[in-house]
Short mmCIF file of C-alpha atoms and ligand atoms in Angstrom, two decimals:
data_model
loop_
_atom_site.label_atom_id
_atom_site.label_comp_id
_atom_site.label_asym_id
_atom_site.label_seq_id
_atom_site.Cartn_x
_atom_site.Cartn_y
_atom_site.Cartn_z
CA MET A 258 4.19 20.87 13.92
CA ASP A 259 6.88 19.17 15.74
CA GLU A 260 4.84 16.99 18.08
CA LYS A 261 3.26 15.35 14.56
CA LYS A 262 6.53 14.39 13.45
CA ASN A 263 7.58 10.91 13.70
CA LYS A 264 10.52 10.64 16.35
CA GLU A 265 12.42 8.15 15.21
CA ILE A 266 12.89 9.63 11.66
CA GLU A 267 14.18 13.33 11.44
CA LYS A 268 16.18 13.31 7.62
CA ILE A 269 14.54 11.77 4.68
CA ALA A 270 16.43 11.67 1.44
CA ILE A 271 14.45 11.79 -1.79
CA VAL A 272 16.43 10.42 -4.83
CA GLY A 273 14.99 11.95 -8.01
CA ALA A 274 14.09 15.36 -8.03
CA GLY A 275 11.55 15.07 -11.27
CA SER A 276 7.94 15.91 -10.40
CA ILE A 277 7.01 13.30 -7.92
CA GLY A 278 10.26 13.83 -5.88
CA ILE A 279 9.55 17.70 -5.64
CA GLY A 280 5.77 16.67 -4.74
CA TRP A 281 7.13 14.37 -1.95
CA ALA A 282 9.73 17.22 -1.07
CA ILE A 283 6.84 19.40 -0.23
CA VAL A 284 4.92 17.10 1.77
CA PHE A 285 7.55 15.94 4.00
CA ALA A 286 9.32 19.60 4.54
CA ARG A 287 5.71 20.78 5.35
CA ALA A 288 5.21 17.97 8.04
CA GLY A 289 8.54 19.61 9.55
CA TYR A 290 11.34 16.98 8.09
CA SER A 291 14.52 17.71 6.75
CA ILE A 292 14.71 16.80 3.18
CA SER A 293 17.81 15.92 1.28
CA LEU A 294 16.84 15.87 -2.58
CA PHE A 295 19.71 13.74 -4.83
CA ASP A 296 19.34 13.68 -8.56
CA VAL A 297 22.21 13.20 -11.48
CA ASP A 298 20.91 15.91 -13.37
CA GLN A 299 22.25 19.28 -12.53
CA ILE A 300 19.72 21.05 -14.08
CA GLN A 301 17.28 19.12 -11.60
CA ILE A 302 19.18 20.36 -8.91
CA ALA A 303 19.43 23.99 -9.72
CA SER A 304 15.78 24.49 -10.59
CA SER A 305 14.59 22.17 -7.83
CA ALA A 306 14.14 25.49 -5.22
CA THR A 307 12.36 27.65 -7.67
CA ARG A 308 10.10 24.59 -8.62
CA ILE A 309 9.04 23.89 -4.94
CA ASP A 310 8.67 27.41 -4.18
CA GLU A 311 6.39 28.03 -6.65
CA ARG A 312 4.19 25.14 -5.76
CA LEU A 313 4.48 26.43 -1.84
CA THR A 314 3.66 30.01 -3.16
CA LEU A 315 0.24 28.16 -4.35
CA LEU A 316 -0.51 26.48 -1.65
CA SER A 317 -0.10 29.45 0.58
CA ARG A 318 -2.19 31.41 -1.54
CA HIS A 319 -5.15 28.80 -1.10
CA ASN A 320 -4.45 28.62 3.12
CA LEU A 321 -3.23 25.03 2.91
CA LEU A 322 0.13 25.94 4.59
CA LYS A 323 0.25 26.20 8.28
CA GLU A 324 4.09 27.94 8.03
CA ASP A 325 5.66 30.43 6.20
CA ILE A 326 7.12 29.40 3.19
CA ALA A 327 10.55 30.48 3.90
CA VAL A 328 10.67 28.15 6.93
CA ILE A 329 9.32 25.29 4.56
CA SER A 330 11.59 25.64 1.97
CA SER A 331 14.57 26.29 4.17
CA ARG A 332 14.17 22.44 5.41
CA VAL A 333 15.16 21.20 1.91
CA SER A 334 18.42 21.03 0.24
CA ALA A 335 19.53 19.80 -3.02
CA THR A 336 22.87 17.93 -4.25
CA ALA A 337 24.39 15.68 -6.55
CA ASP A 338 26.33 13.80 -4.05
CA MET A 339 24.42 10.89 -3.46
CA LYS A 340 26.23 9.68 -0.26
CA LEU A 341 25.88 13.38 1.16
CA ALA A 342 22.19 12.96 0.71
CA LEU A 343 21.59 9.74 2.22
CA SER A 344 23.86 10.64 5.14
CA GLY A 345 21.76 10.58 8.57
CA ALA A 346 18.52 9.42 6.60
CA GLY A 347 16.02 7.35 8.22
CA TYR A 348 13.74 6.94 5.10
CA ILE A 349 14.38 7.40 1.39
CA GLN A 350 11.77 8.11 -0.91
CA GLU A 351 13.36 6.73 -4.52
CA CYS A 352 11.38 9.04 -7.44
CA GLY A 353 13.86 7.86 -10.39
CA PRO A 354 12.77 6.06 -13.75
CA GLU A 355 9.88 3.84 -14.37
CA LYS A 356 11.93 0.71 -15.12
CA VAL A 357 12.53 -2.26 -13.28
CA GLU A 358 16.57 -2.87 -14.23
CA PHE A 359 17.14 0.82 -13.12
CA LYS A 360 15.18 0.67 -10.10
CA ARG A 361 16.95 -3.15 -9.14
CA ASP A 362 20.28 -1.44 -9.52
CA LEU A 363 19.59 1.80 -7.88
CA PHE A 364 17.95 -0.28 -4.51
CA GLN A 365 21.38 -2.13 -4.31
CA GLU A 366 23.40 0.80 -4.38
CA LEU A 367 21.17 2.76 -2.18
CA GLU A 368 21.60 0.17 0.44
CA SER A 369 25.22 -0.10 0.37
CA HIS A 370 25.48 3.70 1.60
CA LEU A 371 22.72 3.09 4.52
CA SER A 372 22.77 2.19 7.96
CA ASP A 373 20.58 -1.18 8.34
CA GLU A 374 17.54 0.69 9.98
CA ALA A 375 16.85 3.27 6.91
CA ILE A 376 14.06 2.27 4.96
CA ILE A 377 14.15 2.76 1.44
CA ALA A 378 10.47 3.23 -0.24
CA SER A 379 9.99 3.13 -4.16
CA SER A 380 7.51 5.54 -5.81
CA SER A 381 6.89 3.22 -8.53
CA SER A 382 3.39 3.55 -10.03
CA ALA A 383 3.19 -0.01 -10.98
CA ILE A 384 6.06 -2.49 -10.68
CA ALA A 385 5.79 -5.12 -8.03
CA PRO A 386 8.44 -4.34 -5.21
CA SER A 387 9.78 -7.89 -5.19
CA ARG A 388 10.95 -7.39 -8.99
CA PHE A 389 13.50 -4.73 -7.82
CA THR A 390 14.25 -5.88 -4.14
CA ALA A 391 14.82 -9.65 -4.26
CA GLU A 392 18.41 -9.37 -4.73
CA MET A 393 18.88 -6.67 -1.84
CA LYS A 394 20.96 -7.56 0.88
CA HIS A 395 17.97 -6.80 3.33
CA PRO A 396 14.98 -6.78 1.15
CA GLN A 397 13.01 -6.11 4.48
CA ARG A 398 13.90 -3.08 4.70
CA ALA A 399 12.50 -1.97 0.86
CA LEU A 400 8.73 -1.62 -0.30
CA VAL A 401 6.93 0.57 -2.69
CA VAL A 402 5.05 3.62 -1.49
CA HIS A 403 2.78 4.96 -4.11
CA PRO A 404 1.46 8.64 -4.21
CA GLY A 405 -0.95 10.33 -6.69
CA ASN A 406 0.28 13.19 -8.63
CA PRO A 407 0.45 15.59 -7.45
CA PRO A 408 1.31 14.00 -3.99
CA TYR A 409 0.92 17.27 -1.69
CA LEU A 410 -2.47 17.56 -2.75
CA LEU A 411 -3.47 14.08 -3.07
CA ALA A 412 -3.54 12.80 0.61
CA ILE A 413 -3.04 9.43 -0.04
CA ALA A 414 -0.41 6.53 -0.44
CA GLU A 415 -0.31 2.98 -1.38
CA VAL A 416 1.91 1.24 0.78
CA VAL A 417 3.04 -2.12 -1.13
CA PRO A 418 5.19 -4.71 0.74
CA SER A 419 7.16 -7.16 -1.00
CA ALA A 420 6.70 -10.86 0.68
CA GLN A 421 10.01 -9.67 2.19
CA THR A 422 9.43 -6.63 3.96
CA SER A 423 8.88 -6.80 7.73
CA GLU A 424 5.94 -5.66 9.43
CA GLN A 425 7.88 -3.17 11.19
CA VAL A 426 9.12 -1.62 8.27
CA ILE A 427 5.22 -1.33 7.00
CA SER A 428 4.08 -0.02 10.18
CA LYS A 429 6.97 2.65 10.35
CA SER A 430 6.38 3.37 7.01
CA VAL A 431 2.64 4.21 7.40
CA SER A 432 3.35 6.00 10.89
CA LEU A 433 5.68 8.33 8.96
CA LEU A 434 3.10 9.05 6.11
CA GLU A 435 0.50 9.70 8.78
CA SER A 436 2.81 11.88 10.59
CA ALA A 437 2.88 14.04 7.22
CA GLY A 438 -0.63 14.33 6.90
CA MET A 439 -1.09 11.57 4.38
CA SER A 440 -3.45 8.65 4.34
CA ALA A 441 -1.83 5.25 4.03
CA VAL A 442 -3.48 1.94 2.75
CA ILE A 443 -1.46 -1.29 2.65
CA VAL A 444 -2.12 -3.19 -0.54
CA ARG A 445 -1.15 -6.88 -0.44
CA ASN A 446 0.11 -9.74 -3.00
CA GLU A 447 1.71 -6.50 -4.65
CA PRO A 448 -0.85 -7.08 -8.12
CA GLU A 449 1.04 -5.03 -10.64
CA GLY A 450 -0.55 -1.34 -10.93
CA PHE A 451 -1.42 -1.95 -7.37
CA VAL A 452 -5.21 -0.28 -6.76
CA PHE A 453 -4.72 3.53 -7.75
CA ASN A 454 -3.71 2.19 -11.44
CA ARG A 455 -5.41 -0.83 -11.91
CA LEU A 456 -8.77 1.23 -11.22
CA GLN A 457 -7.46 3.60 -13.76
CA GLY A 458 -6.60 1.02 -16.28
CA ALA A 459 -9.78 -0.55 -16.36
CA ILE A 460 -11.59 2.91 -16.71
CA LEU A 461 -9.30 3.83 -19.45
CA ARG A 462 -9.18 0.44 -21.16
CA GLU A 463 -12.99 0.80 -21.60
CA ALA A 464 -12.50 4.39 -22.38
CA TYR A 465 -9.90 3.83 -25.09
CA ALA A 466 -12.39 1.01 -26.48
CA LEU A 467 -15.50 2.97 -26.59
CA VAL A 468 -13.78 6.07 -28.57
CA ARG A 469 -12.34 3.00 -31.01
CA ASP A 470 -15.64 1.68 -31.92
CA GLY A 471 -17.16 5.14 -32.42
CA VAL A 472 -19.24 5.09 -29.71
CA ILE A 473 -18.04 8.38 -28.26
CA SER A 474 -15.46 11.70 -28.91
CA PRO A 475 -12.27 11.66 -26.31
CA ARG A 476 -13.82 15.34 -25.00
CA GLU A 477 -17.55 13.73 -24.71
CA LEU A 478 -15.97 10.77 -22.85
CA ASP A 479 -14.26 13.08 -20.34
CA GLU A 480 -17.49 15.32 -20.15
CA ILE A 481 -19.34 12.01 -18.72
CA MET A 482 -16.54 11.58 -16.45
CA ILE A 483 -16.16 15.45 -14.94
CA LYS A 484 -19.87 16.10 -14.87
CA GLY A 485 -21.12 12.49 -13.89
CA LEU A 486 -19.03 9.75 -12.49
CA GLY A 487 -15.89 11.32 -11.34
CA LYS A 488 -17.88 14.08 -9.35
CA ARG A 489 -19.49 11.74 -7.66
CA TRP A 490 -16.62 9.29 -6.90
CA SER A 491 -14.50 12.29 -5.74
CA LEU A 492 -17.21 12.66 -2.85
CA ILE A 493 -17.99 8.88 -1.77
CA GLY A 494 -16.26 6.67 -3.80
CA ALA A 495 -17.07 3.56 -6.18
CA PHE A 496 -18.94 1.29 -3.84
CA GLY A 497 -19.98 4.33 -1.68
CA THR A 498 -21.96 5.52 -5.28
CA SER A 499 -23.30 2.34 -5.75
CA ALA A 500 -24.53 2.06 -2.03
CA LEU A 501 -26.44 5.91 -2.50
CA ASN A 502 -27.78 4.96 -6.16
CA VAL A 503 -30.41 2.66 -4.65
CA ARG A 504 -32.53 2.14 -1.70
CA GLY A 505 -31.52 -1.14 -0.42
CA GLY A 506 -27.55 -0.06 -0.87
CA ILE A 507 -25.20 -2.28 -2.57
CA LYS A 508 -26.98 -5.75 -2.67
CA SER A 509 -30.05 -3.84 -4.51
CA HIS A 510 -27.58 -2.15 -6.99
CA VAL A 511 -26.11 -5.80 -7.61
CA GLU A 512 -29.42 -6.92 -8.01
CA ARG A 513 -30.41 -4.44 -10.74
CA MET A 514 -27.01 -3.90 -12.59
CA GLY A 515 -24.76 -6.76 -11.56
CA GLU A 516 -25.75 -8.93 -14.74
CA SER A 517 -25.48 -6.37 -17.04
CA TYR A 518 -22.19 -5.18 -15.76
CA TRP A 519 -21.15 -8.87 -16.03
CA ARG A 520 -22.45 -9.30 -19.84
CA MET A 521 -20.61 -5.94 -20.48
CA GLY A 522 -17.22 -7.65 -18.93
CA GLN A 523 -17.79 -10.51 -21.36
CA GLU A 524 -17.94 -8.14 -24.12
CA ARG A 525 -14.65 -7.33 -23.49
CA GLY A 526 -13.17 -10.95 -22.88
CA VAL A 527 -13.45 -10.46 -18.91
CA ASN A 528 -15.54 -13.50 -17.31
CA ASP A 529 -15.59 -12.39 -13.44
CA PRO A 530 -19.34 -12.45 -12.03
CA TRP A 531 -19.58 -10.99 -8.31
CA SER A 532 -20.35 -14.05 -6.23
CA SER A 533 -23.20 -13.30 -3.50
CA ASP A 534 -20.18 -14.09 -0.84
CA LEU A 535 -18.20 -11.36 -2.52
CA VAL A 536 -21.45 -8.92 -2.54
CA GLU A 537 -22.21 -9.66 1.03
CA LYS A 538 -18.41 -9.02 1.90
CA VAL A 539 -18.69 -5.85 0.60
CA ALA A 540 -22.07 -4.84 1.64
CA ASP A 541 -21.05 -5.51 5.19
CA ASP A 542 -18.42 -3.17 4.88
CA ILE A 543 -19.83 -0.40 2.58
CA SER A 544 -22.97 -0.37 5.34
CA LEU A 545 -20.71 0.79 8.05
CA ARG A 546 -20.29 4.13 6.47
CA PHE A 547 -24.09 3.75 4.72
CA PRO A 548 -26.24 1.78 7.28
CA ASP A 549 -29.66 1.33 5.54
CA ASP A 550 -31.60 3.36 8.08
CA LEU A 551 -29.70 6.57 7.26
CA TRP A 552 -29.93 6.34 3.46
CA GLU A 553 -32.08 9.19 2.87
CA GLU A 554 -30.03 11.37 4.95
CA LYS A 555 -26.80 10.19 3.56
CA VAL A 556 -28.18 10.72 0.07
CA LEU A 557 -29.15 14.19 1.20
CA GLN A 558 -25.57 14.69 2.77
CA ARG A 559 -24.33 13.43 -0.83
CA ASP A 560 -26.42 16.06 -2.73
CA LEU A 561 -24.82 18.72 -0.41
CA GLY A 562 -21.67 17.66 -1.30
CA LEU A 563 -22.43 17.69 -5.04
CA MET A 564 -24.28 21.16 -4.71
CA LYS A 565 -20.50 22.39 -3.10
CA LEU A 566 -18.84 20.85 -6.00
CA THR A 567 -20.87 22.14 -8.53
CA GLN A 568 -20.13 25.72 -7.03
CA LEU A 569 -16.47 25.06 -6.77
CA PHE A 570 -16.38 23.65 -10.65
CA GLN A 571 -18.27 26.88 -12.33
CA GLU A 572 -14.78 28.45 -11.23
CA ASN A 573 -13.03 25.93 -12.85
CA GLU A 574 -15.11 25.60 -16.30
CA GLU A 575 -12.28 27.30 -18.34
CA LEU A 576 -9.71 24.13 -17.58
CA ASN A 577 -12.12 21.91 -19.65
CA PHE A 578 -14.58 23.57 -21.87
N1 NAD B 615 4.21 11.38 -12.58
C1 NAD B 615 3.11 10.64 -12.18
O1 NAD B 615 2.34 10.76 -12.27
C2 NAD B 615 3.81 9.53 -11.01
C3 NAD B 615 2.64 9.59 -9.77
C4 NAD B 615 3.07 8.58 -8.99
C5 NAD B 615 4.38 7.64 -9.11
N2 NAD B 615 5.23 7.75 -10.11
C6 NAD B 615 6.43 7.53 -10.00
O2 NAD B 615 7.24 8.00 -9.71
C7 NAD B 615 8.35 7.85 -10.24
C8 NAD B 615 9.21 9.11 -10.74
O3 NAD B 615 8.41 9.92 -11.71
P1 NAD B 615 8.35 10.86 -12.07
O4 NAD B 615 7.08 11.55 -12.84
O5 NAD B 615 8.86 12.11 -10.99
O6 NAD B 615 9.71 11.15 -13.14
P2 NAD B 615 10.63 12.56 -13.62
O7 NAD B 615 11.02 12.14 -15.18
O8 NAD B 615 9.75 13.76 -13.72
O9 NAD B 615 11.72 12.29 -12.63
C9 NAD B 615 12.62 11.44 -12.60
C10 NAD B 615 14.10 11.78 -11.99
O10 NAD B 615 14.68 10.65 -12.01
C11 NAD B 615 16.12 11.38 -12.01
N3 NAD B 615 17.26 10.49 -12.04
C12 NAD B 615 17.51 9.67 -13.38
N4 NAD B 615 18.40 8.71 -12.97
C13 NAD B 615 18.74 8.70 -11.60
C14 NAD B 615 19.96 8.45 -10.53
N5 NAD B 615 20.14 7.47 -11.13
N6 NAD B 615 19.54 8.92 -9.46
C15 NAD B 615 18.86 9.83 -9.09
N7 NAD B 615 18.15 10.61 -10.00
C16 NAD B 615 17.34 10.03 -11.05
C17 NAD B 615 15.75 12.11 -13.43
O11 NAD B 615 16.86 13.47 -13.56
C18 NAD B 615 14.72 13.09 -13.06
O12 NAD B 615 14.76 14.20 -12.35
C19 NAD B 615 8.39 7.27 -10.87
O13 NAD B 615 8.94 5.45 -10.82
C20 NAD B 615 7.01 7.00 -11.87
O14 NAD B 615 6.31 5.85 -11.89
C21 NAD B 615 4.74 9.14 -10.87
#
């Protein structure tokens, strides 16, 4: 485990011990880092060890831990003393409320207690980092590192720099995340909602509209996601799904469905057709994963994955239906 650790950072401070703070504590403690959890709420501090142990116990039962629970949990301490929590930390993961004014004040306060090298990352779900880091003394050290929930099961984080974040801070954050078993994707230009929540928002906007218009019930809409779209997406993603839907890959799919998708967008006031250059760009990238000459083979591999998911989903039926 230790050889995987990022050599420059030993201690990580987590600010806010709610669901995401606890989740990050598990991710980093599991990778061997020493964690200091800070919260202003005594109840959150007092319950943090139990909440972490409960989750570690479930992870262990599913063979998702490489060490004993006690070894991992011994790396985490919780305190209401901010200075103590931050002392010696090389990386801070902020997990407080999703309010821009709160994060703006907190980021200035945090940096007043930290050495110049320490990186300050926010777990923000949607707020562009420049909106709360611009007034810092050293905004080059700050960025967003947005996880999915729960972070210890969704091994992906969006790394979102502001224009002022240094490239060194971006690459150090990426290597820290990778050392903790997370894939890190860099999201440029800090769009509100980044990519995770922009995609989620697009789906939810349409889902609400369909329910509003009496097209479908909420339960049936989720059934389409669970048994249909979401099942394939979880294996090969949105572009991957298009590429394997139609022989000929992305371009054939766009020829068949593109205009119809564009008209559906227009119905909702979105006029954003896909140019041939854009389709070409997507097709070039996706064909590296799904080359035309391997199409049949990849379709069978997808089906094999769907069979395994089908078996797994049968065990989880009671969660939904
Ligand atoms: N819940 C999700 O699905 C999710 C997913 C990804 C990112 N996020 C983001 O992560 C952040 C935290 O979300 P959450 O769901 O864990 O919220 P939460 O409400 O569960 O936890 C927030 C914690 O911050 C603490 N807090 C409040 N003021 C504080 C302060 N001044 N200093 C230190 N701690 C303070 C609260 O006591 C609480 O424990 C938000 O920015 C949220 O948007 C949430």
